[in-house]
Amino acid sequence: MREATLLRLLSSQFRLALVVTLAFAFCTPEMHSQPPSQPSLLLGSAWYPEQWPESRWKDDVELMQKAHLHMVRVGEFAWTALEPTEGTYDLDWLERAINLAGQHGIYTVLGTPSVAPPVWMAKKYPGILVTDENGKLYTGSTRNHANWNSELYRRFVRQIDERLAERFGHNPYVIGWQIGNEYSRQSFDADTQAQFHAWLQHRYGSLAKLNAAWTTAYNNQTYSSWDEIPLVDGPGDNSPGLWLDSKRFITDSLRAYQRVQIDAIRKYADPNQKITTNLMGWYDLFDHYQIGQDLDVIAWDNPQVKGSYSPMENGATHDLMRGLKGGNYWVMETTAGPRGGGNASAMLRKGELRAAIWEYVGHGADLVSYWQWRDALNGGEANHGALVDVDGRPDPIYAEYAQLGAEFEKAGPALAGTHAQAEVALLHSYPSRWAINWQKMNPAYDPIQELMSYYTPLRQLGYTVDIVPPNRDLSRYKLVIAPGLNVLTQAEADNLTHYVEGGGHLVLAQRSGMKDEHNSRWSERQPGPLAKLLGAHVEQYMSLNDPVAVSGDWGDASASMFAEQLKVDNPDTQVLMRWLAPNSWLDGEPSAVSRTVEKGSIAYIGAWMDSATTKRAVEWMLKGSAASPDLFPVPEGVEVFHRRGADKNIFIVGNYSTSPTHVKLPRSMQDVLAGKESETLNLPAFGVAVLMAPE
C-alpha cells in the first residue's frame, strides 16, 4: 500500500515537473519573464509601435536601452489597431511590443485609447462625438472629439479597457495606466444638457432654491422649468451662478467618465499598477483637484517649445501639479521642440532640456517621458521633434537624453523615498480663477500672474512652496498666502479661521473673499466671512488705468491694475500701507492691514504692488510666521531644489544661465553625479549637480 502511494506521489511530482519543463521549453522570446526591480527614477518616451512595421521595433528598443530609458508610454491612440472592427479585438501585437520593451529593461505605462474613437465607430454611431455650444456635431479633429457624457461611448470605452486590463493587468512590465489623453473638449448635445438639468435638480432640489441662489431676478433671468437652463462654458449667459455650476457639472461628469475607466482597469489589474491621466498645467476646463482625487498618481504634460526656459514659471506649475494630491508626480510629456502641431516651435538651447528635466525632478517628478520617440510620417504633428527621426536614426537631442538616462540611473537610489516639503503654501482654487477670468474688470488682470507675484519672491528668498486648495488641512504650514481667493465657501472660511486661531499666519491678497459658493456676492463686504476675523473690510474697489502710489511699513511703492480701499473695524487691526492718490477716492485710505489673533495672524493686501515692494512684504510675512528657508543662497541664474527623505536631504542645483558660475555650498555634500564630496560647485552653462547630505 505504501509503495503504491509513493508511486502515485512520484507520478504527480513528475507530471508537475514535466509541465514546468515544457512551459519553459516552449516559452517564446515574446513571452514575459520577471523583470529586474523598477528604478526609483524613470526616464522614458511615448512610443507608437502601431505606426511602424514590426521589423523596426527591435531597433527602437535597442536604441532606447542604449539611451538608458526605462519606460515607454504606448497605446493611447491605437484603438483601431486594437479593435479593427466592432467587437473584433487584436491585442497580440501590443503584447509583443510591451514584452519586447520589457526584455530590454523598459517598463510600460499603457494608455487607454479612449481619447480617439475609431473612424468606424464615429461613422456608425455619430452620437458618440461632441456637439459644440452652437449645436453643431464636431467633425474635425481625430482626437479629443468623443463625448464623455455619452452612455454608448462609455460602454465602448469600458469594453476596450476591460479587455486591456484582463490581458495586461498582471503583466510585470506594465507599471501604470494613462486614461485617455489631455481631457479637453466638453459636449453640449441635448442628452448632456438633460444630464446637466438632472445634476441641478439633485444639487438644489427645486427651481425656487436655484433661482434664489443665482439671484435670477437680476435681468429677469428667472427659470420656470429645468430645461430652460443652458449648459455653458464661460460668460455666454450673464449669470455668474450658471457659469460656476456649469463648470462644476463639467468636472463631475468628467470625473464620472474617468471613474468608468478606473473601475474597468481595477476589475483586473494588479493594485501596484498606478492609474493616472495626463493633465495640462494651468488649463482650467475642469477642477483638477476633483479629477485628481481618484487617481493613484498625478501626471501632466509640460512641453518646452518657446526657445527659452523659465525655471520660476515652470516651477510654479510643477508645484501646482504636486499640490493636486500632495505628493510626487509624473511628467508624461516634455519636449525641446520643435512642435509640429502649434505655432510655438523654437528649440531649447543645447543642454537646456537636461537642466529643465532636473528641475522637474527637484519639484517632485519621479518619472519624466519625452514626446515622442520617433517622428511620424504624417499627421497633424508630423513636423514635431523626436528622439529618433523617420529614418530610424537618432536626432541630435538623443545624446542629451541618453546623458540624462545615465544620470537618472546614477542618482535614482539617492532620490528614492524623497519628496518636497514646504512650510509655506499659496492657496489656489479653480472657482476663484474662473470667477475672476469671467469678470476681470481690467483686461490685464491675470489671477495666475497674481499668484506668481507672491510665488517668485518666496522662491527667491529660499522657500519651497506648496500650491494647494483652501479646503486642505493647512496645519503644517507656518505661512499661507491667498492671492485672488475670489470664491470662498463657508466651509473654506471656517477652515482658514481654524488655521489662524490655531496659530497659523494667513495673508489674503487682492479680490479675496468676495463671492460665495454660488458665485454670488457675500452679504458682508470682502473678505466676506473672514471680515470679522480680519477686523477690517474692503470699503470699495476699482480698476486702475494708471499706477497709484502706496506707502507705509514696506516703504514707498507703486501699485497698478486694481485697487481696494480698506476700512478698519477693530482697534486691534493695524494699518500697514496707505494709498497716496491726490484727488482720488483712495487718497490716504488703507491699502494693507493686519491683525494678531492669539498666536496666529491674518492680513489683507488690497494693492497689486511692484515686485520690489511685494518682496519686502513677503519678507515681513515670513518673519512674522517664523518660517525657515530650506534652500541655500545661490548666484543669479542658478536655482536650487530640495527633496527630503527619512534620513537624507537631496539638493538639485541647476545653472539656468548661458554663463559658467561658481556656487559655494553651506556645508560639504556628496556630489552624486560626480561621485565625490564637494564644498563648492563650478557649473557650466546649464550645468546640474545632485547633492546629498544627511538629515
XYZ file of C-alpha atoms in Angstrom:
695
model
C 0.000 0.000 0.000
C 2.776 2.400 0.941
C 4.629 1.594 -2.300
C 1.523 2.339 -4.387
C 1.018 5.652 -2.598
C 4.667 6.538 -3.110
C 4.405 5.716 -6.822
C 1.306 7.907 -7.169
C 3.100 10.756 -5.369
C 6.178 10.403 -7.541
C 3.950 10.226 -10.612
C 2.178 13.529 -9.689
C 5.502 15.251 -8.986
C 6.814 14.013 -12.321
C 3.780 15.385 -14.130
C 4.223 18.779 -12.442
C 7.932 18.847 -13.318
C 7.104 17.905 -16.895
C 4.547 20.741 -17.198
C 7.056 23.294 -15.847
C 9.797 21.953 -18.154
C 7.546 22.119 -21.207
C 6.372 25.618 -20.282
C 9.941 26.875 -20.285
C 10.817 24.831 -23.374
C 8.050 26.416 -25.422
C 8.433 29.930 -23.979
C 8.941 32.309 -26.897
C 11.074 35.459 -26.787
C 7.841 37.494 -26.871
C 6.582 35.961 -23.630
C 7.397 37.915 -20.496
C 9.670 36.891 -17.651
C 10.114 38.558 -14.292
C 11.787 41.941 -14.913
C 14.534 43.472 -12.791
C 13.465 45.777 -9.962
C 11.901 49.012 -11.161
C 14.191 52.067 -10.871
C 13.049 54.759 -8.442
C 13.613 57.427 -11.106
C 12.284 56.706 -14.588
C 13.156 58.365 -17.896
C 11.172 57.409 -20.962
C 9.324 58.354 -24.104
C 5.993 57.964 -25.872
C 6.277 55.106 -28.389
C 3.802 54.246 -31.154
C 4.718 50.769 -32.431
C 1.400 50.514 -34.291
C 2.604 53.236 -36.682
C 5.650 51.262 -37.820
C 6.458 47.814 -39.258
C 7.138 45.314 -36.502
C 10.536 44.625 -38.065
C 11.656 48.060 -36.803
C 10.614 47.583 -33.192
C 13.746 45.790 -32.089
C 15.937 48.597 -33.418
C 13.798 51.081 -31.483
C 14.014 49.350 -28.129
C 17.744 48.719 -28.527
C 18.262 52.459 -29.077
C 16.088 53.124 -26.027
C 18.194 50.745 -23.989
C 21.405 52.451 -25.121
C 19.909 55.772 -24.008
C 19.225 54.315 -20.535
C 15.458 54.665 -20.972
C 13.409 52.545 -18.600
C 9.858 53.488 -19.581
C 7.597 53.876 -22.611
C 4.007 55.032 -22.927
C 2.062 53.129 -25.572
C -1.475 52.598 -26.804
C -3.325 55.854 -26.196
C -4.030 56.462 -29.907
C -4.236 52.836 -31.019
C -7.938 51.953 -30.769
C -8.305 50.941 -34.422
C -5.263 48.678 -34.178
C -6.736 47.135 -31.017
C -10.334 46.821 -32.300
C -10.227 46.916 -36.131
C -13.962 46.267 -36.385
C -16.691 46.347 -33.793
C -16.259 43.517 -31.314
C -13.136 42.122 -33.003
C -10.023 42.619 -30.899
C -6.322 42.210 -31.651
C -4.141 42.678 -28.573
C -1.367 40.309 -29.621
C 0.744 42.968 -31.329
C 0.546 45.162 -28.222
C 1.658 42.291 -26.001
C 4.617 41.628 -28.278
C 5.609 45.301 -28.129
C 5.281 45.507 -24.332
C 7.224 42.293 -23.784
C 9.935 43.267 -26.264
C 10.449 46.544 -24.415
C 10.389 44.722 -21.090
C 13.087 42.296 -22.188
C 15.275 45.354 -22.760
C 14.667 46.707 -19.241
C 11.905 49.093 -20.317
C 8.603 49.299 -18.428
C 5.279 50.398 -19.946
C 2.621 52.900 -18.980
C -0.340 51.657 -21.003
C -2.693 54.293 -22.385
C -6.384 53.549 -22.739
C -7.367 54.551 -26.309
C -10.457 56.481 -25.235
C -9.182 59.842 -26.472
C -9.633 58.812 -30.113
C -12.523 56.536 -31.128
C -12.061 54.573 -34.375
C -13.418 56.039 -37.587
C -15.762 53.058 -37.974
C -17.297 53.879 -34.585
C -17.754 57.580 -35.316
C -19.409 56.826 -38.650
C -21.768 54.158 -37.312
C -22.568 55.953 -34.037
C -22.182 59.726 -34.620
C -23.806 60.443 -31.270
C -20.557 59.492 -29.558
C -18.977 62.704 -30.904
C -19.098 66.064 -29.147
C -21.548 68.785 -30.077
C -20.369 72.379 -29.757
C -22.239 75.172 -27.949
C -23.982 76.120 -31.225
C -25.422 72.638 -31.655
C -23.043 71.532 -34.417
C -21.749 67.951 -34.314
C -17.952 68.022 -34.231
C -16.294 66.504 -37.296
C -12.778 67.946 -37.252
C -10.012 66.535 -35.082
C -9.283 62.841 -34.810
C -8.671 63.029 -31.062
C -10.403 64.601 -28.083
C -13.629 64.645 -30.057
C -15.573 61.923 -28.243
C -18.476 62.798 -25.950
C -17.589 61.520 -22.483
C -21.225 62.025 -21.399
C -22.499 59.535 -23.984
C -23.591 56.290 -22.322
C -22.929 54.432 -25.576
C -19.387 55.774 -25.738
C -18.795 54.898 -22.097
C -19.889 51.335 -22.896
C -17.398 51.086 -25.762
C -14.673 52.536 -23.528
C -15.481 50.143 -20.689
C -15.307 47.172 -23.045
C -11.905 48.024 -24.534
C -10.483 48.952 -21.116
C -11.624 45.681 -19.580
C -10.090 43.743 -22.479
C -6.790 45.555 -21.975
C -6.824 45.175 -18.200
C -7.657 41.480 -18.406
C -4.736 40.958 -20.778
C -2.159 43.277 -19.196
C -3.372 43.786 -15.637
C -0.738 41.376 -14.325
C 1.948 41.829 -16.941
C 5.080 42.535 -14.870
C 6.325 45.050 -17.438
C 3.200 47.259 -17.117
C 3.663 49.673 -14.222
C 0.792 52.035 -14.901
C -2.204 53.133 -16.937
C -2.896 56.506 -18.525
C -6.603 57.185 -19.033
C -7.151 58.900 -22.374
C -5.010 61.897 -23.238
C -5.353 65.566 -22.247
C -9.059 65.912 -21.379
C -10.049 68.991 -23.327
C -13.434 69.052 -25.055
C -16.904 69.217 -23.492
C -20.071 68.319 -25.396
C -23.249 70.408 -25.359
C -25.602 67.917 -27.020
C -29.221 67.512 -25.926
C -28.555 64.446 -23.769
C -25.683 66.181 -21.957
C -27.947 69.197 -21.381
C -30.541 66.846 -19.870
C -27.839 65.382 -17.611
C -26.973 68.928 -16.523
C -30.621 69.557 -15.618
C -30.723 66.361 -13.550
C -27.483 67.415 -11.864
C -29.008 70.796 -10.985
C -32.164 69.148 -9.619
C -30.057 66.957 -7.369
C -27.954 69.932 -6.237
C -30.789 72.376 -5.484
C -33.901 70.263 -5.082
C -36.189 72.929 -6.504
C -36.171 75.733 -9.050
C -37.069 78.182 -6.295
C -33.838 77.378 -4.459
C -31.812 77.608 -7.664
C -33.367 80.966 -8.585
C -32.607 82.300 -5.120
C -29.015 81.040 -5.148
C -28.300 82.515 -8.578
C -30.317 85.725 -7.931
C -32.096 85.191 -11.249
C -34.385 88.131 -10.537
C -31.443 90.158 -11.851
C -32.096 90.984 -15.538
C -35.292 88.893 -15.437
C -33.476 85.563 -15.735
C -35.859 83.605 -13.500
C -36.331 79.992 -14.631
C -39.696 78.213 -14.543
C -38.522 74.891 -15.989
C -35.258 72.936 -15.675
C -34.909 72.577 -19.442
C -34.724 76.352 -19.803
C -31.250 76.334 -18.262
C -28.388 76.027 -20.756
C -25.062 74.365 -20.042
C -22.358 76.954 -20.807
C -18.585 77.181 -20.717
C -17.814 80.782 -19.924
C -19.747 84.051 -19.990
C -22.186 83.070 -22.734
C -25.007 83.933 -20.342
C -24.897 86.869 -17.940
C -25.240 84.672 -14.864
C -22.189 84.010 -12.642
C -24.072 81.241 -10.824
C -24.779 79.453 -14.096
C -21.140 79.822 -15.182
C -19.832 78.282 -11.995
C -22.314 75.411 -11.812
C -21.702 74.609 -15.478
C -18.025 74.202 -14.650
C -18.871 72.057 -11.649
C -21.072 69.834 -13.807
C -18.319 69.524 -16.431
C -15.939 68.485 -13.669
C -18.348 65.982 -12.121
C -19.315 64.406 -15.449
C -15.669 64.095 -16.477
C -14.851 62.556 -13.116
C -17.669 60.006 -13.590
C -16.329 59.129 -17.047
C -12.846 58.743 -15.607
C -14.331 56.552 -12.862
C -15.783 54.236 -15.535
C -12.262 53.629 -16.798
C -10.688 53.311 -13.353
C -13.265 50.684 -12.399
C -12.752 48.804 -15.670
C -8.986 48.675 -15.116
C -9.169 47.847 -11.407
C -11.527 44.942 -12.176
C -8.487 43.008 -13.415
C -5.298 44.999 -12.809
C -2.687 44.466 -10.135
C -3.011 47.140 -7.393
C 0.669 48.010 -7.912
C -0.131 49.294 -11.409
C -0.768 53.010 -10.910
C -3.636 54.754 -12.715
C -3.251 58.337 -13.947
C -4.103 60.687 -16.783
C -2.007 63.421 -18.370
C -3.175 66.871 -17.271
C -2.067 70.193 -18.750
C -0.740 72.514 -16.072
C -2.848 75.638 -15.570
C -5.517 74.513 -18.070
C -8.914 75.136 -16.479
C -11.776 73.447 -18.362
C -12.394 71.498 -15.137
C -11.360 71.463 -11.476
C -8.140 69.452 -11.349
C -8.349 68.950 -7.580
C -11.570 66.992 -8.103
C -10.291 64.998 -11.083
C -7.066 64.167 -9.245
C -8.811 62.653 -6.215
C -9.441 59.279 -7.889
C -6.005 58.908 -9.488
C -3.147 56.985 -7.927
C -0.562 59.488 -9.115
C -0.763 62.868 -10.858
C 0.791 63.149 -14.307
C 0.963 66.131 -16.617
C 2.324 67.322 -19.955
C 4.991 70.014 -19.941
C 6.090 70.987 -23.475
C 9.086 73.315 -23.911
C 8.677 74.985 -27.291
C 9.305 78.711 -26.720
C 13.067 78.582 -27.211
C 13.946 79.556 -23.633
C 13.236 78.131 -20.221
C 11.845 79.949 -17.183
C 12.550 77.876 -14.064
C 10.357 80.205 -11.983
C 7.219 79.968 -14.126
C 7.774 76.301 -14.876
C 8.459 75.547 -11.232
C 5.147 77.055 -10.120
C 3.275 74.745 -12.483
C 5.144 71.750 -11.065
C 4.163 72.848 -7.566
C 0.545 73.216 -8.700
C 0.560 69.661 -10.033
C 2.317 68.315 -6.926
C -0.333 70.017 -4.810
C -3.243 68.239 -6.514
C -2.619 65.180 -4.329
C 0.212 66.457 -2.152
C 2.830 64.005 -3.379
C 5.354 63.149 -6.071
C 4.086 63.063 -9.641
C 4.946 62.139 -13.234
C 5.696 64.328 -16.251
C 4.191 62.267 -19.042
C 5.249 64.511 -21.920
C 8.007 67.042 -22.375
C 9.805 68.223 -25.479
C 12.589 70.539 -26.513
C 10.788 71.385 -29.753
C 10.116 71.995 -32.480
C 6.423 71.325 -32.052
C 4.652 70.435 -35.264
C 1.102 70.947 -34.039
C 1.324 74.590 -32.952
C 2.844 77.956 -33.748
C 5.421 77.876 -30.930
C 8.213 75.586 -32.094
C 11.589 77.055 -31.097
C 14.022 74.569 -29.547
C 15.633 74.979 -26.169
C 19.369 75.611 -26.306
C 21.848 72.766 -26.177
C 21.885 71.308 -22.662
C 18.864 73.314 -21.542
C 16.391 70.412 -21.684
C 18.649 68.375 -19.391
C 18.718 71.223 -16.871
C 14.939 71.658 -17.209
C 14.246 67.990 -16.536
C 16.401 68.054 -13.430
C 14.182 70.898 -12.214
C 11.151 68.649 -12.786
C 12.795 66.088 -10.508
C 13.654 68.774 -7.966
C 9.994 69.706 -7.587
C 8.928 66.086 -7.138
C 8.806 64.267 -10.513
C 9.702 60.574 -10.279
C 9.026 59.836 -13.957
C 9.764 62.014 -16.996
C 8.774 60.998 -20.506
C 9.669 62.638 -23.814
C 7.155 63.193 -26.601
C 7.848 61.427 -28.806
C 10.275 58.582 -29.596
C 10.167 58.598 -33.405
C 8.894 61.243 -35.825
C 5.609 60.356 -37.521
C 5.452 60.120 -41.316
C 2.193 62.045 -41.462
C -0.481 63.652 -39.331
C -1.001 66.951 -37.538
C 2.283 66.675 -35.660
C 4.481 65.227 -38.399
C 6.814 68.239 -38.031
C 7.226 67.619 -34.305
C 10.677 66.981 -32.895
C 11.541 63.490 -31.621
C 14.444 61.465 -30.258
C 14.664 59.385 -33.428
C 13.854 60.630 -36.924
C 11.746 58.985 -39.609
C 14.780 57.083 -40.903
C 15.248 55.352 -37.554
C 18.464 57.187 -36.685
C 18.815 59.398 -33.588
C 18.217 63.129 -33.733
C 20.812 65.361 -32.009
C 18.685 65.606 -28.825
C 19.108 61.835 -28.365
C 22.640 62.233 -26.957
C 21.460 64.734 -24.343
C 18.613 62.440 -23.381
C 20.997 59.484 -23.133
C 23.150 61.519 -20.746
C 20.056 62.153 -18.638
C 19.204 58.464 -18.653
C 22.644 57.550 -17.324
C 22.355 60.275 -14.661
C 18.896 59.032 -13.622
C 20.368 55.570 -13.088
C 23.181 57.031 -11.001
C 21.068 59.405 -8.896
C 17.918 57.282 -8.604
C 18.945 55.410 -5.431
C 19.746 58.684 -3.660
C 16.383 60.193 -4.641
C 14.362 57.111 -3.670
C 11.866 57.881 -0.924
C 12.372 61.659 -1.076
C 9.860 64.405 -1.737
C 9.459 68.175 -1.439
C 8.362 69.529 1.944
C 7.174 73.105 2.455
C 6.419 75.352 5.417
C 4.753 77.897 3.112
C 1.674 77.469 0.937
C -0.127 79.517 -1.690
C -3.865 78.937 -1.952
C -5.342 78.357 -5.387
C -8.868 77.430 -6.442
C -10.405 76.871 -9.857
C -13.739 78.544 -8.951
C -11.821 81.692 -7.974
C -9.837 81.709 -11.229
C -13.000 81.135 -13.258
C -14.807 83.948 -11.428
C -12.002 86.472 -11.956
C -11.346 85.497 -15.574
C -15.039 85.863 -16.417
C -15.164 89.331 -14.790
C -11.599 90.643 -14.867
C -12.595 94.318 -14.512
C -9.206 95.095 -16.009
C -8.295 93.209 -19.212
C -4.701 92.806 -17.978
C -5.741 91.169 -14.687
C -4.481 87.584 -14.632
C -5.062 85.505 -11.474
C -2.121 83.242 -12.315
C 0.204 86.235 -12.506
C -1.234 87.497 -9.222
C -0.233 84.176 -7.658
C 3.182 84.395 -9.335
C 3.752 87.849 -7.821
C 3.993 86.098 -4.432
C 5.462 82.801 -5.594
C 8.531 84.428 -7.171
C 9.811 86.269 -4.072
C 9.129 83.230 -1.897
C 11.382 81.142 -4.126
C 13.973 83.911 -4.346
C 14.092 84.069 -0.555
C 14.818 80.342 -0.321
C 11.482 78.621 0.283
C 9.919 75.509 -1.166
C 6.276 76.362 -1.881
C 3.144 74.207 -1.972
C 0.173 75.336 -4.093
C -2.958 73.860 -2.537
C -6.732 74.414 -2.381
C -8.386 76.314 0.507
C -10.162 73.205 1.844
C -6.879 71.346 2.512
C -5.575 70.742 6.033
C -3.200 73.692 6.470
C -1.915 72.951 9.960
C 1.615 72.021 8.820
C 2.201 75.435 7.180
C 3.624 78.364 9.099
C 2.536 80.833 6.416
C -0.391 80.672 3.976
C -0.895 83.318 1.284
C -4.170 83.511 -0.648
C -3.937 85.697 -3.774
C -7.243 86.169 -5.589
C -9.278 83.739 -3.466
C -12.381 85.280 -5.003
C -14.850 82.435 -4.413
C -14.786 81.464 -0.742
C -17.283 78.959 0.630
C -18.347 78.989 4.265
C -16.578 75.665 4.816
C -13.352 77.089 3.366
C -13.700 80.223 5.502
C -14.157 78.026 8.570
C -11.024 76.075 7.599
C -8.990 79.279 7.292
C -10.371 80.602 10.587
C -9.394 77.348 12.290
C -5.904 77.675 10.801
C -5.431 81.230 12.120
C -6.898 80.503 15.549
C -4.581 77.505 15.767
C -1.524 79.735 15.388
C -1.245 79.971 11.608
C -0.410 83.133 9.680
C -2.774 83.918 6.800
C -2.384 86.685 4.219
C -5.279 87.423 1.870
C -4.409 89.309 -1.291
C -6.474 91.269 -3.789
C -10.007 90.174 -4.700
C -10.295 87.581 -1.944
C -13.481 86.607 -0.126
C -15.889 88.370 -2.486
C -18.120 85.521 -3.733
C -19.845 82.595 -2.055
C -20.246 79.018 -3.335
C -22.856 80.170 -5.880
C -20.588 82.911 -7.281
C -22.870 85.443 -5.598
C -21.647 88.376 -3.537
C -21.348 87.674 0.171
C -23.761 89.893 2.116
C -20.708 91.107 4.054
C -18.108 93.099 2.163
C -14.786 91.486 1.373
C -13.357 89.297 2.702
C -16.892 88.121 3.445
C -16.988 85.536 6.256
C -13.390 86.423 7.218
C -14.056 90.156 7.664
C -14.770 89.852 11.395
C -11.593 87.826 11.944
C -9.619 90.446 10.000
C -11.242 93.350 11.812
C -11.466 95.238 8.515
C -13.226 95.109 5.176
C -12.905 96.338 1.612
C -14.812 99.605 1.536
C -14.656 99.954 -2.236
C -12.685 98.635 -5.212
C -11.854 99.884 -8.687
C -9.796 99.148 -11.759
C -6.735 101.341 -12.317
C -5.782 102.823 -15.663
C -2.510 104.181 -14.323
C -0.243 103.212 -11.404
C -1.005 104.719 -7.987
C 1.468 105.266 -5.136
C 1.244 103.463 -1.797
C 3.417 103.928 1.261
C 3.909 102.512 4.747
C 5.713 99.744 6.590
C 7.077 98.251 3.359
C 8.342 101.565 2.010
C 7.198 103.670 -0.934
C 5.743 101.703 -3.818
C 3.723 101.765 -6.994
C 0.503 99.775 -7.351
C -1.275 99.008 -10.603
C -4.162 97.194 -12.257
C -6.701 97.161 -9.414
C -7.236 98.985 -6.135
C -9.062 98.022 -2.965
C -9.691 100.637 -0.307
C -9.793 99.055 3.152
C -11.585 100.239 6.288
C -10.587 99.212 9.812
C -13.426 97.899 12.016
C -11.464 96.635 15.036
C -8.992 98.656 17.140
C -6.678 95.619 17.166
C -6.255 95.833 13.409
C -3.157 97.717 12.248
C -2.761 99.662 9.025
C 0.406 98.614 7.193
C 0.170 100.616 3.946
C -1.900 103.532 2.646
C -2.837 104.832 -0.780
C -1.242 108.112 -1.868
C -3.551 109.349 -4.580
C -4.355 113.080 -4.537
C -7.790 113.982 -5.908
C -8.835 110.332 -5.704
C -11.294 108.357 -3.593
C -8.286 106.331 -2.455
C -6.095 109.098 -1.068
C -4.903 108.366 2.466
C -7.009 105.222 2.804
C -5.572 101.868 3.961
C -4.298 99.503 1.270
C -2.965 96.756 3.596
C -3.928 95.792 7.145
C -3.067 93.110 9.697
C -4.489 91.704 12.931
C -2.967 89.365 15.508
C -5.304 86.561 16.614
C -3.917 84.777 19.697
C -0.749 83.059 18.379
C -1.784 83.495 14.752
C -2.477 86.425 12.454
C -4.480 87.475 9.430
C -3.623 90.215 6.943
C -5.188 91.645 3.786
C -3.318 93.340 0.933
C -5.550 95.358 -1.371
C -2.864 96.595 -3.774
C -1.013 94.836 -6.595
C 2.353 96.342 -5.716
C 5.566 96.464 -7.711
C 7.832 93.437 -7.389
C 10.412 95.047 -5.075
C 7.745 96.102 -2.567
C 5.959 92.769 -2.793
C 9.237 91.087 -1.942
C 9.589 93.314 1.155
C 6.009 92.432 2.093
C 6.808 88.742 1.742
C 9.890 89.184 3.955
C 7.595 90.758 6.565
C 5.183 87.800 6.304
C 7.974 85.255 6.662
C 9.484 86.986 9.669
C 6.130 87.129 11.429
C 5.414 83.466 10.763
C 8.876 82.231 11.824
C 9.078 80.082 8.695
C 12.617 78.925 7.941
C 14.133 78.835 4.444
C 15.051 75.344 3.261
C 17.021 76.405 0.154
C 20.529 77.822 0.407
C 21.579 81.055 -1.375
C 22.829 80.739 -4.957
C 24.017 83.245 -7.573
C 21.603 84.860 -10.019
C 20.622 82.473 -12.783
C 21.081 79.435 -10.527
C 18.207 77.561 -8.908
C 18.216 75.044 -6.068
C 15.534 72.460 -5.306
C 15.125 70.396 -2.151
C 13.772 66.865 -1.630
C 13.813 65.202 1.791
C 13.814 61.588 2.886
C 13.753 59.832 6.231
C 17.477 60.272 6.792
C 18.734 62.453 3.958
C 18.446 65.755 2.151
C 18.784 65.933 -1.625
C 19.568 69.280 -3.246
C 19.465 69.654 -7.016
C 21.357 72.726 -8.216
C 20.953 73.931 -11.790
C 22.582 76.777 -13.695
C 19.886 78.182 -15.993
C 22.108 80.866 -17.471
C 24.371 80.747 -20.530
C 27.477 81.587 -18.474
C 29.501 79.336 -16.147
C 29.083 80.055 -12.452
C 30.559 79.207 -9.057
C 28.352 78.098 -6.141
C 29.555 77.933 -2.539
C 27.681 75.263 -0.597
C 26.614 75.797 3.052
C 28.461 72.605 4.015
C 30.249 69.711 2.397
C 27.880 67.433 0.479
C 28.151 64.293 -1.611
C 28.034 65.196 -5.304
C 26.099 62.164 -6.550
C 26.770 62.640 -10.265
C 30.450 63.494 -9.820
C 30.952 60.821 -7.172
C 32.816 62.987 -4.675
C 32.426 65.259 -1.647
C 32.142 68.948 -2.536
C 32.035 72.261 -0.716
C 31.826 74.279 -3.938
C 30.381 73.756 -7.411
C 31.688 75.027 -10.731
C 28.696 74.770 -13.050
C 28.954 75.377 -16.804
C 26.035 76.860 -18.713
C 23.007 74.636 -17.985
C 25.142 72.576 -15.622
C 23.476 70.468 -12.919
C 24.614 68.885 -9.647
C 22.712 66.427 -7.462
C 23.864 66.739 -3.843
C 23.160 64.510 -0.861
C 23.561 65.482 2.780
C 22.476 63.695 5.962
C 19.262 64.897 7.630
